[in-house]
Amino acid sequence: MNSEAIKDRDEVEERKVFKYLNKPESVRENPTGLSIYFADKEVELVWYRPGVVRVLIDDRDDFNRKPSTPAVVAEHEEVKLDYLYNEEEVRVLGPELEIGVQLDEFGLLFFDKDDNLLQADFPGQAYGFNRGEVEINKVLKSRERIYGLGEKTGFLDKRGQSYQMWNTDTFDPHVPSTDPLYISVPFYLSFDGELSSGIYFDNSYRTEFDLGAEQEEMLSVQAAGGRIDYYFMAAEKARDVVKKYTWLTGRTPLPPLWSLGHHQSRYSYYPEERVHELADRFREEEIPCDVIHLDIHYMDDYRVFTWDEDKFPEPARMLTELGDAGFKLVNIVDPGVKKDPEYSVYRSGQLNDFFCRYLDGELYTGDVWPGESVFPDFTEEDVRNWWQDLHQEMIEQGIKGFWNDMNEPAVFNENMTMDEMVEHKNDGDPGLHKRFHNLYGLFEAMATSQALEKFSAERPFVLSRAAFAGSQRYSAVWTGDNRSFWEHIELSIPMITNLGISGLGFAGCDIGGFTGDSSGELLTRWYQLAAFMPFFRNHTTIGSREQEPWAFGEPYTSIIREYIELRYHFLPQIYKLFHEQSRTGLPVWRPLFFHYQDDEKTYNLSDQVLVGDNIMLAPVMRPDRRERLVYLPAGNWYDFWSGELYEGGRSHLYQAELDRLPLFIQAGSSFVTMEPVQYIENSFSDLTLNIVLVEDDFQFRDNIYEDDGISFDYQNGAYNLTEYKVSADENGIKVEFINKKTGYDSGLDNIQVRILNLDYDGVKVTFNGNVLSSNDYIYQDKDLIISLPYQQEGVMNILAL
Ligand code: GLC
């Protein structure tokens, strides 16, 4: 027997030590569900809302209904329940979901309203306990696929793998076996081609999700501590599970519009002259850019909340000058505070007892960039308030956003993090680091985004490397230290898509690759895909080759410029999707099966992605490739570049020269664009509604969202929401505009409606019955472009002559 096999056997042995809940002593109906009693444990089923049930197991003599982590923000609603009893089972019948409580070998069966079995606990081994560890086991159905789980490498479908939830600064190249990484989200979406459901396991301890790796038909979740506390979510459509999950854990509020523009970063740009040179070069090259990030060298010997006065002698002046040129600056802030008695942040933190300590009072220190450092205990509100205030000066100087790095927290030691025995005070509910580790980044981002809200009247922008369930309420995320590998372009699609499924929809990766030297072709292909990434930033490490958009000369610079312009061209559409994400939780980047749920070919399609529900990218991700196979789901697809219609339901070999991103729009849909700008000033510079026709009759509805892009006024109604209904038949095309809200004066007088590929020989256009003069529309290329007063309600008809 080899050592691997011995290890396996040991693991199995160890597993047997778990004691599983078996026969309940009694059950009792309660106003929100059912309580099930065992010798020392109680299981409570709580209907949170239709289709969402919490399963909470705690000690009978100390039953605590508080959510286990700060991820959960929803309160339970009142729902009406019915109960059916027989000897083996109590059936609780609730809206959208029924649960069969098995009384012999305790376990739960989850059914949808049509009595389809969505999920079953593993018979005899459903809920296990072993010296503080807890375990849940579920049956994996034969066709079941698993998505989500936060930031994981590999393909879209995670079945057959096993993953750890333990935020880790992993510098090793991110390959399929690299796990864990910086972000942990203990949520998964299950989909078998028909039925969909999800589980959010509200436990922040180190947790392993075995998705059929050890036993093909068992999904096992094992946490190193804490309680069994999970939320089961049922929905008819896979994408609706994500809506429910983000109802539970919160959604990404609308970010400032500029933060959806192009970001440029490097480890690090300094001194001030170099930042100016960089900014000037963007404007000279006419390559759009909104944001520059300052990495750790702006600080005085890596002391957070300081500037190196030699490199940046007058930050406020510099920030005003850069601001006048349209640049917003984002500063990195790591959690480690240099242990230096002469440093004010260390002093005030120490005097107030704000840093993490061991139980016996010893201060915890660890090495990070500044050398020996201490770590704020962000679980405490007082500490977060203090941390917020430390941001005030920089915000007043003109810093517009913050980048929270190293907040797993990363420490340069063997464990790569803080000692698990360090204590966190957590506002009166203390616990060891092993409980709070995965929450550290979330708490820091919470403090940072609140600092921006407090000291500026603007929407916060925070970028965080570590995150947990619920972090979407506070920060954007990126996938950490990737490499300048072609494989890492490819990796970014399933990674960012699964982050979105896990609620973290404002996500991106280092364009061009962080470690290693990029190349012209690599950077070009990366930008083509990234032009549509929710978060759009070029970043690289210290000492690597330059990889700004112009770094590799022609033809690359021109092509990259074109794709950055394309980003700004599509910004109204991307913003609309962010607006939708803030309301429904549906991410900007979506797997194809979210909208082609009946098409099995999409279930693990990991090299294409949908932006919203109708724009599809199939990037080239190999060197020297000038063609690729593109799978198009049912319907017709409009080639953004040629205007040609491709037939869906099959694959096409598509020619993609270096300057071509295969980019398709579903026929019978629309998207909103504007003319590219060098940077965002306020809202959109102009608006065009593009309509892609289908040959047959069709109709759809969609909307355009607009606000000032920066303030919170939209929360008080200062926004415009225009709904439009488009239909076409043999009589022509009809577009009906309905103003759902007119609350923001954008200064736009007109909107262009662009009918793509209209093959009428001549047209008559009317608006509210009045015939438009031919000055109001033109044919350009193959498109008809009509100018209409912006936000005027009414019906436009286009008739063939
Ligand atoms: C970490 C970050 C990286 C940053 C570097 C220096 O490696 O992941 O993005 O540039 O630290 O701050």
Coordinates of N, CA and C and ligand atoms in Angstrom, one line a residue, residues 169 171 182 265-268 295-297 332 334 369 403 405-406 465 478 480-481 510 514 537 539-542, ligand 1:
D169 N -3.0 34.3 0.8 CA -2.2 35.0 -0.1 C -1.3 34.0 -0.8
F171 N 1.0 33.0 -3.6 CA 1.8 33.5 -4.7 C 2.1 32.5 -5.7
Y182 N -7.5 34.0 -2.2 CA -7.7 35.1 -1.3 C -9.2 35.3 -0.8
S265 N -2.4 50.6 -13.1 CA -1.7 50.4 -11.9 C -0.4 49.8 -12.2
R266 N 0.5 49.8 -11.2 CA 1.8 49.1 -11.2 C 2.3 49.2 -9.8
Y267 N 3.1 48.2 -9.4 CA 3.8 48.1 -8.2 C 5.2 48.7 -8.5
S268 N 5.5 50.0 -8.3 CA 4.6 51.1 -7.9 C 5.0 52.3 -8.8
D295 N 0.6 52.1 -5.5 CA 0.9 50.9 -4.7 C 1.9 51.3 -3.6
I296 N 2.4 50.4 -2.8 CA 3.0 50.6 -1.5 C 4.1 51.7 -1.4
H297 N 4.7 52.0 -2.5 CA 5.9 52.9 -2.4 C 5.5 54.4 -2.2
I332 N -3.3 52.4 -2.1 CA -3.3 51.1 -1.4 C -3.2 51.3 0.1
D334 N -2.8 48.7 3.3 CA -2.8 47.3 3.9 C -3.1 47.4 5.4
W369 N 5.0 44.1 4.7 CA 5.9 45.1 4.0 C 6.6 46.0 4.9
W403 N -7.6 50.8 -2.0 CA -7.3 49.5 -2.4 C -6.8 48.7 -1.2
D405 N -5.3 45.7 0.3 CA -4.5 44.5 -0.1 C -4.1 43.8 1.2
M406 N -3.5 42.6 1.0 CA -2.9 41.8 2.1 C -3.9 41.6 3.3
R465 N -8.6 42.6 -1.8 CA -8.1 41.3 -2.3 C -8.8 40.1 -1.5
W478 N -10.4 41.7 -7.0 CA -9.7 41.2 -8.2 C -9.0 39.9 -7.8
G480 N -6.1 38.8 -7.5 CA -4.8 38.7 -6.9 C -3.7 38.5 -7.9
D481 N -2.6 37.9 -7.4 CA -1.4 37.8 -8.2 C -1.4 36.7 -9.3
D510 N -5.8 41.2 -12.9 CA -4.7 42.1 -13.4 C -4.6 41.9 -14.9
F514 N 0.1 39.9 -13.5 CA 0.9 40.6 -12.5 C 2.4 40.1 -12.5
R537 N -8.7 46.8 -14.8 CA -7.5 47.4 -14.4 C -6.3 46.6 -14.9
H539 N -2.5 45.9 -14.2 CA -1.6 46.0 -13.0 C -0.5 45.0 -13.2
T540 N 0.7 45.4 -12.7 CA 1.9 44.5 -12.8 C 2.8 44.7 -11.6
T541 N 3.7 43.7 -11.5 CA 4.6 43.7 -10.3 C 5.8 44.6 -10.4
I542 N 6.5 44.7 -9.3 CA 7.8 45.4 -9.3 C 8.8 44.7 -10.2
Ligands
GLC1 C1 0.4 42.0 -3.4 C2 -0.7 42.4 -4.3 C3 -0.3 43.2 -5.5 C4 0.5 44.4 -5.0 C5 1.7 44.0 -4.1 C6 2.4 45.2 -3.5 O1 1.2 41.1 -4.1 O2 -1.5 41.3 -4.6 O3 -1.3 43.5 -6.3 O4 1.0 45.1 -6.1 O5 1.2 43.2 -3.1 O6 1.6 46.0 -2.8

